[in-house]
Amino acid sequence: TATTTSDPGATYFLFDNFSDSSLDTQIWSWRGNVVEVVNGELHLKSTGSWTEVSTVNLTPLSNITIEMRWRVKANANEGNGITLVNSVSDQNCWYAFRSSSTGRLTLYTRSGGTWAKRWESPSSVTLNTNYRIKIIDTGSTVTLYLMTDAGAAIANSGSKSYDSLTTGYLGLSEYRSGDEGYFDDVIIRAYSATPPAATDFSGEQETQGPPIVGFTATPTVGLAPLTVQF
């Protein structure tokens, strides 16, 4: 039986594909109404004022890439989204969400307690449709990418500046009553402008088919034992 020693949790700053039957409290804390893991996805639903899961801690906060799968089931208010905020106060942060009025993915930043709309996607985010979200946060800028579930680019915000954080957490939230969504495959990793990729292989690595066995024997005649080398 073959086994693997692959450990995404040791490779990334954070990794959760919600494969357990309940929320991993070593990674997340939560508050609010409906917070559950269903069929390998995190399901959040607000029937009151706020439902949120947030990372217990997030270090580092700069030069990171955040990736996840995201599906909005219901969006009655302006509160179905993803945020990176200061753990002491949210005076400096960014917030990405699906606008209930336009249906578009929208990015806000907050500096010194003042919110500013920085970008919205040119087309709407369709309800009950899986998307991929990627966010690059340098600690002083944020760039938001919207992709299909297969990873094809739809739109991106370009780099937007905001005041840096020193401590904080990643939050996934349904802010007001009537908001509901699903999250999966949450990854936080170090940012690299050119992520590592395998582009070329040596001949013996790329050859298709089973290996060919060859051997030599020295000497080739005489009494046993003879030395055989493979």
PDB file of C-alpha atoms in Angstrom:
ATOM      1  CA  THR A   1       0.000   0.000   0.000  1.00  0.00           C
ATOM      2  CA  ALA A   2       1.436   3.368  -1.023  1.00  0.00           C
ATOM      3  CA  THR A   3       1.162   6.300   1.383  1.00  0.00           C
ATOM      4  CA  THR A   4       2.017   9.967   1.038  1.00  0.00           C
ATOM      5  CA  THR A   5       3.908  12.279   3.348  1.00  0.00           C
ATOM      6  CA  SER A   6       2.446  15.357   1.631  1.00  0.00           C
ATOM      7  CA  ASP A   7       1.321  17.905   4.207  1.00  0.00           C
ATOM      8  CA  PRO A   8      -0.267  21.094   2.783  1.00  0.00           C
ATOM      9  CA  GLY A   9      -0.607  22.457   6.320  1.00  0.00           C
ATOM     10  CA  ALA A  10       3.181  22.409   6.673  1.00  0.00           C
ATOM     11  CA  THR A  11       3.740  23.876   3.188  1.00  0.00           C
ATOM     12  CA  TYR A  12       1.475  26.933   3.513  1.00  0.00           C
ATOM     13  CA  PHE A  13       0.931  29.481   6.270  1.00  0.00           C
ATOM     14  CA  LEU A  14      -2.677  28.263   6.277  1.00  0.00           C
ATOM     15  CA  PHE A  15      -4.489  25.487   4.425  1.00  0.00           C
ATOM     16  CA  ASP A  16      -8.025  24.188   4.913  1.00  0.00           C
ATOM     17  CA  ASN A  17     -10.111  22.225   2.428  1.00  0.00           C
ATOM     18  CA  PHE A  18     -12.745  21.527   5.105  1.00  0.00           C
ATOM     19  CA  SER A  19     -12.419  17.767   4.756  1.00  0.00           C
ATOM     20  CA  ASP A  20     -13.344  17.222   8.414  1.00  0.00           C
ATOM     21  CA  SER A  21     -16.951  16.998   9.559  1.00  0.00           C
ATOM     22  CA  SER A  22     -16.639  20.120  11.717  1.00  0.00           C
ATOM     23  CA  LEU A  23     -14.740  23.412  11.794  1.00  0.00           C
ATOM     24  CA  ASP A  24     -11.063  23.089  12.762  1.00  0.00           C
ATOM     25  CA  THR A  25     -10.805  25.290  15.853  1.00  0.00           C
ATOM     26  CA  GLN A  26      -7.003  25.120  15.693  1.00  0.00           C
ATOM     27  CA  ILE A  27      -7.307  27.334  12.605  1.00  0.00           C
ATOM     28  CA  TRP A  28     -10.601  29.211  13.006  1.00  0.00           C
ATOM     29  CA  SER A  29     -12.682  30.975  15.613  1.00  0.00           C
ATOM     30  CA  TRP A  30     -16.295  31.845  14.892  1.00  0.00           C
ATOM     31  CA  ARG A  31     -19.366  33.785  15.928  1.00  0.00           C
ATOM     32  CA  GLY A  32     -22.897  34.209  14.669  1.00  0.00           C
ATOM     33  CA  ASN A  33     -25.717  32.020  13.427  1.00  0.00           C
ATOM     34  CA  VAL A  34     -25.084  29.134  11.010  1.00  0.00           C
ATOM     35  CA  VAL A  35     -21.438  27.994  10.899  1.00  0.00           C
ATOM     36  CA  GLU A  36     -20.998  24.427   9.677  1.00  0.00           C
ATOM     37  CA  VAL A  37     -18.964  22.168   7.408  1.00  0.00           C
ATOM     38  CA  VAL A  38     -21.183  20.482   4.803  1.00  0.00           C
ATOM     39  CA  ASN A  39     -19.966  18.165   2.022  1.00  0.00           C
ATOM     40  CA  GLY A  40     -16.401  19.433   2.274  1.00  0.00           C
ATOM     41  CA  GLU A  41     -17.320  23.136   2.263  1.00  0.00           C
ATOM     42  CA  LEU A  42     -17.627  25.825   4.921  1.00  0.00           C
ATOM     43  CA  HIS A  43     -21.242  27.008   5.028  1.00  0.00           C
ATOM     44  CA  LEU A  44     -22.020  30.406   6.596  1.00  0.00           C
ATOM     45  CA  LYS A  45     -25.492  31.898   6.928  1.00  0.00           C
ATOM     46  CA  SER A  46     -26.566  35.018   8.771  1.00  0.00           C
ATOM     47  CA  THR A  47     -30.046  35.173  10.273  1.00  0.00           C
ATOM     48  CA  GLY A  48     -29.131  38.082  12.539  1.00  0.00           C
ATOM     49  CA  SER A  49     -26.504  40.801  12.452  1.00  0.00           C
ATOM     50  CA  TRP A  50     -23.231  38.918  11.862  1.00  0.00           C
ATOM     51  CA  THR A  51     -21.885  35.454  11.093  1.00  0.00           C
ATOM     52  CA  GLU A  52     -18.146  35.071  10.670  1.00  0.00           C
ATOM     53  CA  VAL A  53     -15.220  32.703  10.928  1.00  0.00           C
ATOM     54  CA  SER A  54     -11.787  34.211  11.359  1.00  0.00           C
ATOM     55  CA  THR A  55      -8.297  32.796  11.567  1.00  0.00           C
ATOM     56  CA  VAL A  56      -7.074  32.348  15.116  1.00  0.00           C
ATOM     57  CA  ASN A  57      -3.963  34.266  14.109  1.00  0.00           C
ATOM     58  CA  LEU A  58      -2.356  35.257  10.846  1.00  0.00           C
ATOM     59  CA  THR A  59       1.395  35.691  10.615  1.00  0.00           C
ATOM     60  CA  PRO A  60       2.880  37.185   8.514  1.00  0.00           C
ATOM     61  CA  LEU A  61       0.513  39.846   7.198  1.00  0.00           C
ATOM     62  CA  SER A  62       2.686  41.129   4.362  1.00  0.00           C
ATOM     63  CA  ASN A  63       3.801  39.585   1.074  1.00  0.00           C
ATOM     64  CA  ILE A  64       1.133  36.891   1.160  1.00  0.00           C
ATOM     65  CA  THR A  65      -1.242  35.413  -1.389  1.00  0.00           C
ATOM     66  CA  ILE A  66      -4.702  34.334  -0.239  1.00  0.00           C
ATOM     67  CA  GLU A  67      -6.623  31.904  -2.426  1.00  0.00           C
ATOM     68  CA  MET A  68     -10.000  30.240  -2.037  1.00  0.00           C
ATOM     69  CA  ARG A  69     -13.090  28.853  -3.713  1.00  0.00           C
ATOM     70  CA  TRP A  70     -16.189  31.001  -3.130  1.00  0.00           C
ATOM     71  CA  ARG A  71     -19.889  30.630  -3.863  1.00  0.00           C
ATOM     72  CA  VAL A  72     -22.604  33.081  -2.853  1.00  0.00           C
ATOM     73  CA  LYS A  73     -25.962  31.417  -2.271  1.00  0.00           C
ATOM     74  CA  ALA A  74     -27.951  34.446  -1.093  1.00  0.00           C
ATOM     75  CA  ASN A  75     -26.998  38.116  -0.895  1.00  0.00           C
ATOM     76  CA  ALA A  76     -29.729  40.256   0.631  1.00  0.00           C
ATOM     77  CA  ASN A  77     -27.375  42.889   2.066  1.00  0.00           C
ATOM     78  CA  GLU A  78     -23.908  44.359   1.487  1.00  0.00           C
ATOM     79  CA  GLY A  79     -22.161  41.790   3.621  1.00  0.00           C
ATOM     80  CA  ASN A  80     -21.164  38.597   1.841  1.00  0.00           C
ATOM     81  CA  GLY A  81     -17.405  38.653   1.667  1.00  0.00           C
ATOM     82  CA  ILE A  82     -13.789  38.273   2.644  1.00  0.00           C
ATOM     83  CA  THR A  83     -11.709  40.627   4.745  1.00  0.00           C
ATOM     84  CA  LEU A  84      -8.272  41.087   6.258  1.00  0.00           C
ATOM     85  CA  VAL A  85      -8.512  43.256   9.353  1.00  0.00           C
ATOM     86  CA  ASN A  86      -6.499  44.342  12.350  1.00  0.00           C
ATOM     87  CA  SER A  87      -7.078  42.072  15.349  1.00  0.00           C
ATOM     88  CA  VAL A  88      -7.178  45.026  17.746  1.00  0.00           C
ATOM     89  CA  SER A  89      -9.343  47.334  15.632  1.00  0.00           C
ATOM     90  CA  ASP A  90     -10.376  47.539  11.998  1.00  0.00           C
ATOM     91  CA  GLN A  91      -9.149  51.093  11.387  1.00  0.00           C
ATOM     92  CA  ASN A  92      -6.925  49.826   8.546  1.00  0.00           C
ATOM     93  CA  CYS A  93      -8.121  46.923   6.426  1.00  0.00           C
ATOM     94  CA  TRP A  94      -9.612  45.826   3.128  1.00  0.00           C
ATOM     95  CA  TYR A  95     -12.943  44.163   2.420  1.00  0.00           C
ATOM     96  CA  ALA A  96     -14.047  42.289  -0.720  1.00  0.00           C
ATOM     97  CA  PHE A  97     -17.703  41.335  -1.139  1.00  0.00           C
ATOM     98  CA  ARG A  98     -20.523  40.780  -3.605  1.00  0.00           C
ATOM     99  CA  SER A  99     -22.667  43.898  -3.766  1.00  0.00           C
ATOM    100  CA  SER A 100     -26.327  43.092  -3.227  1.00  0.00           C
ATOM    101  CA  SER A 101     -27.337  46.116  -5.328  1.00  0.00           C
ATOM    102  CA  THR A 102     -25.137  45.499  -8.400  1.00  0.00           C
ATOM    103  CA  GLY A 103     -24.172  41.835  -7.985  1.00  0.00           C
ATOM    104  CA  ARG A 104     -20.536  42.769  -8.655  1.00  0.00           C
ATOM    105  CA  LEU A 105     -17.432  41.840  -6.703  1.00  0.00           C
ATOM    106  CA  THR A 106     -16.445  45.030  -4.895  1.00  0.00           C
ATOM    107  CA  LEU A 107     -13.269  46.056  -3.078  1.00  0.00           C
ATOM    108  CA  TYR A 108     -13.159  48.604  -0.270  1.00  0.00           C
ATOM    109  CA  THR A 109     -10.180  49.730   1.788  1.00  0.00           C
ATOM    110  CA  ARG A 110     -10.238  51.467   5.155  1.00  0.00           C
ATOM    111  CA  SER A 111      -7.520  53.844   6.300  1.00  0.00           C
ATOM    112  CA  GLY A 112      -7.650  55.717   9.570  1.00  0.00           C
ATOM    113  CA  GLY A 113     -11.253  54.575  10.051  1.00  0.00           C
ATOM    114  CA  THR A 114     -12.468  55.900   6.684  1.00  0.00           C
ATOM    115  CA  TRP A 115     -13.901  53.542   4.066  1.00  0.00           C
ATOM    116  CA  ALA A 116     -13.289  54.068   0.340  1.00  0.00           C
ATOM    117  CA  LYS A 117     -14.600  52.097  -2.627  1.00  0.00           C
ATOM    118  CA  ARG A 118     -11.605  51.141  -4.766  1.00  0.00           C
ATOM    119  CA  TRP A 119     -12.912  48.778  -7.452  1.00  0.00           C
ATOM    120  CA  GLU A 120     -15.770  46.662  -8.699  1.00  0.00           C
ATOM    121  CA  SER A 121     -15.802  43.896 -11.276  1.00  0.00           C
ATOM    122  CA  PRO A 122     -17.121  44.793 -14.746  1.00  0.00           C
ATOM    123  CA  SER A 123     -19.673  41.970 -14.609  1.00  0.00           C
ATOM    124  CA  SER A 124     -21.775  40.494 -11.827  1.00  0.00           C
ATOM    125  CA  VAL A 125     -20.985  37.492  -9.654  1.00  0.00           C
ATOM    126  CA  THR A 126     -23.685  34.917 -10.385  1.00  0.00           C
ATOM    127  CA  LEU A 127     -25.432  33.372  -7.382  1.00  0.00           C
ATOM    128  CA  ASN A 128     -24.887  29.635  -6.740  1.00  0.00           C
ATOM    129  CA  THR A 129     -21.821  29.605  -8.994  1.00  0.00           C
ATOM    130  CA  ASN A 130     -18.326  28.606  -7.874  1.00  0.00           C
ATOM    131  CA  TYR A 131     -15.558  31.155  -8.375  1.00  0.00           C
ATOM    132  CA  ARG A 132     -11.899  31.293  -7.456  1.00  0.00           C
ATOM    133  CA  ILE A 133     -10.640  34.312  -5.569  1.00  0.00           C
ATOM    134  CA  LYS A 134      -6.985  35.342  -5.271  1.00  0.00           C
ATOM    135  CA  ILE A 135      -5.808  38.260  -3.171  1.00  0.00           C
ATOM    136  CA  ILE A 136      -2.217  39.516  -3.065  1.00  0.00           C
ATOM    137  CA  ASP A 137      -1.477  41.600   0.016  1.00  0.00           C
ATOM    138  CA  THR A 138       1.945  43.236   0.317  1.00  0.00           C
ATOM    139  CA  GLY A 139       1.138  44.901   3.627  1.00  0.00           C
ATOM    140  CA  SER A 140       0.650  48.270   1.924  1.00  0.00           C
ATOM    141  CA  THR A 141      -1.204  47.286  -1.269  1.00  0.00           C
ATOM    142  CA  VAL A 142      -3.897  44.774  -2.150  1.00  0.00           C
ATOM    143  CA  THR A 143      -4.819  43.248  -5.524  1.00  0.00           C
ATOM    144  CA  LEU A 144      -8.017  41.247  -5.965  1.00  0.00           C
ATOM    145  CA  TYR A 145      -8.462  38.641  -8.731  1.00  0.00           C
ATOM    146  CA  LEU A 146     -11.750  37.032  -9.788  1.00  0.00           C
ATOM    147  CA  MET A 147     -11.544  33.754 -11.725  1.00  0.00           C
ATOM    148  CA  THR A 148     -13.774  30.943 -12.901  1.00  0.00           C
ATOM    149  CA  ASP A 149     -13.808  27.732 -10.887  1.00  0.00           C
ATOM    150  CA  ALA A 150     -11.369  26.306 -13.457  1.00  0.00           C
ATOM    151  CA  GLY A 151      -8.960  29.194 -12.818  1.00  0.00           C
ATOM    152  CA  ALA A 152      -9.542  31.270 -15.956  1.00  0.00           C
ATOM    153  CA  ALA A 153      -9.163  35.020 -15.400  1.00  0.00           C
ATOM    154  CA  ILE A 154     -12.336  37.152 -15.306  1.00  0.00           C
ATOM    155  CA  ALA A 155     -11.128  40.470 -13.875  1.00  0.00           C
ATOM    156  CA  ASN A 156      -8.727  42.010 -11.372  1.00  0.00           C
ATOM    157  CA  SER A 157      -8.607  45.241  -9.410  1.00  0.00           C
ATOM    158  CA  GLY A 158      -5.006  46.196 -10.050  1.00  0.00           C
ATOM    159  CA  SER A 159      -2.827  47.191  -7.105  1.00  0.00           C
ATOM    160  CA  LYS A 160      -4.600  49.392  -4.541  1.00  0.00           C
ATOM    161  CA  SER A 161      -2.741  51.066  -1.689  1.00  0.00           C
ATOM    162  CA  TYR A 162      -3.886  50.973   1.928  1.00  0.00           C
ATOM    163  CA  ASP A 163      -2.320  51.520   5.355  1.00  0.00           C
ATOM    164  CA  SER A 164      -0.390  48.470   6.495  1.00  0.00           C
ATOM    165  CA  LEU A 165      -1.329  46.189   9.410  1.00  0.00           C
ATOM    166  CA  THR A 166       0.889  44.842  12.160  1.00  0.00           C
ATOM    167  CA  THR A 167      -1.410  42.163  13.569  1.00  0.00           C
ATOM    168  CA  GLY A 168      -4.638  40.799  12.212  1.00  0.00           C
ATOM    169  CA  TYR A 169      -6.679  37.933  10.850  1.00  0.00           C
ATOM    170  CA  LEU A 170      -8.471  36.724   7.738  1.00  0.00           C
ATOM    171  CA  GLY A 171     -12.252  36.811   8.064  1.00  0.00           C
ATOM    172  CA  LEU A 172     -14.922  35.060   5.996  1.00  0.00           C
ATOM    173  CA  SER A 173     -18.282  36.581   6.773  1.00  0.00           C
ATOM    174  CA  GLU A 174     -22.000  36.975   6.152  1.00  0.00           C
ATOM    175  CA  TYR A 175     -22.582  40.377   7.670  1.00  0.00           C
ATOM    176  CA  ARG A 176     -26.344  40.931   7.727  1.00  0.00           C
ATOM    177  CA  SER A 177     -29.480  38.809   7.807  1.00  0.00           C
ATOM    178  CA  GLY A 178     -30.174  37.145   4.486  1.00  0.00           C
ATOM    179  CA  ASP A 179     -26.544  36.651   3.430  1.00  0.00           C
ATOM    180  CA  GLU A 180     -25.361  33.083   2.835  1.00  0.00           C
ATOM    181  CA  GLY A 181     -22.305  31.567   1.183  1.00  0.00           C
ATOM    182  CA  TYR A 182     -19.824  28.710   0.890  1.00  0.00           C
ATOM    183  CA  PHE A 183     -16.028  28.688   1.067  1.00  0.00           C
ATOM    184  CA  ASP A 184     -13.490  25.976   0.259  1.00  0.00           C
ATOM    185  CA  ASP A 185      -9.785  25.345  -0.457  1.00  0.00           C
ATOM    186  CA  VAL A 186      -8.551  28.287   1.619  1.00  0.00           C
ATOM    187  CA  ILE A 187      -4.783  28.765   1.187  1.00  0.00           C
ATOM    188  CA  ILE A 188      -2.457  31.452   2.487  1.00  0.00           C
ATOM    189  CA  ARG A 189       1.100  31.293   1.165  1.00  0.00           C
ATOM    190  CA  ALA A 190       4.110  33.521   0.705  1.00  0.00           C
ATOM    191  CA  TYR A 191       3.765  35.865  -2.265  1.00  0.00           C
ATOM    192  CA  SER A 192       6.122  35.472  -5.202  1.00  0.00           C
ATOM    193  CA  ALA A 193       5.929  37.449  -8.436  1.00  0.00           C
ATOM    194  CA  THR A 194       7.004  34.264 -10.245  1.00  0.00           C
ATOM    195  CA  PRO A 195       5.785  31.214  -8.297  1.00  0.00           C
ATOM    196  CA  PRO A 196       7.959  28.094  -8.774  1.00  0.00           C
ATOM    197  CA  ALA A 197       6.941  25.865 -11.657  1.00  0.00           C
ATOM    198  CA  ALA A 198       8.366  22.843 -13.421  1.00  0.00           C
ATOM    199  CA  THR A 199       9.104  23.868 -17.014  1.00  0.00           C
ATOM    200  CA  ASP A 200      11.682  21.355 -18.209  1.00  0.00           C
ATOM    201  CA  PHE A 201      12.763  17.840 -17.375  1.00  0.00           C
ATOM    202  CA  SER A 202      15.786  15.722 -18.191  1.00  0.00           C
ATOM    203  CA  GLY A 203      15.410  12.899 -20.692  1.00  0.00           C
ATOM    204  CA  GLU A 204      15.096  10.108 -18.161  1.00  0.00           C
ATOM    205  CA  GLN A 205      12.364  12.015 -16.304  1.00  0.00           C
ATOM    206  CA  GLU A 206      10.173  12.719 -19.302  1.00  0.00           C
ATOM    207  CA  THR A 207      10.511   9.332 -21.056  1.00  0.00           C
ATOM    208  CA  GLN A 208       7.200   7.538 -21.215  1.00  0.00           C
ATOM    209  CA  GLY A 209       6.963   3.828 -20.440  1.00  0.00           C
ATOM    210  CA  PRO A 210       8.534   1.473 -17.905  1.00  0.00           C
ATOM    211  CA  PRO A 211      12.274   1.575 -17.089  1.00  0.00           C
ATOM    212  CA  ILE A 212      14.617  -0.762 -18.996  1.00  0.00           C
ATOM    213  CA  VAL A 213      16.789  -3.059 -16.906  1.00  0.00           C
ATOM    214  CA  GLY A 214      20.440  -3.514 -17.919  1.00  0.00           C
ATOM    215  CA  PHE A 215      23.278  -5.345 -16.194  1.00  0.00           C
ATOM    216  CA  THR A 216      26.926  -6.303 -16.606  1.00  0.00           C
ATOM    217  CA  ALA A 217      28.932  -9.171 -15.186  1.00  0.00           C
ATOM    218  CA  THR A 218      32.686  -9.154 -14.515  1.00  0.00           C
ATOM    219  CA  PRO A 219      34.239 -11.615 -15.137  1.00  0.00           C
ATOM    220  CA  THR A 220      31.933 -13.338 -17.585  1.00  0.00           C
ATOM    221  CA  VAL A 221      33.377 -16.852 -17.107  1.00  0.00           C
ATOM    222  CA  GLY A 222      34.710 -18.778 -14.147  1.00  0.00           C
ATOM    223  CA  LEU A 223      33.557 -20.379 -10.945  1.00  0.00           C
ATOM    224  CA  ALA A 224      30.849 -18.930  -8.708  1.00  0.00           C
ATOM    225  CA  PRO A 225      30.362 -16.441  -7.218  1.00  0.00           C
ATOM    226  CA  LEU A 226      30.477 -13.925 -10.060  1.00  0.00           C
ATOM    227  CA  THR A 227      29.927 -10.186  -9.539  1.00  0.00           C
ATOM    228  CA  VAL A 228      26.795  -8.924 -11.265  1.00  0.00           C
ATOM    229  CA  GLN A 229      26.030  -5.195 -11.456  1.00  0.00           C
ATOM    230  CA  PHE A 230      22.649  -3.723 -12.367  1.00  0.00           C
TER     231      PHE A 230
END
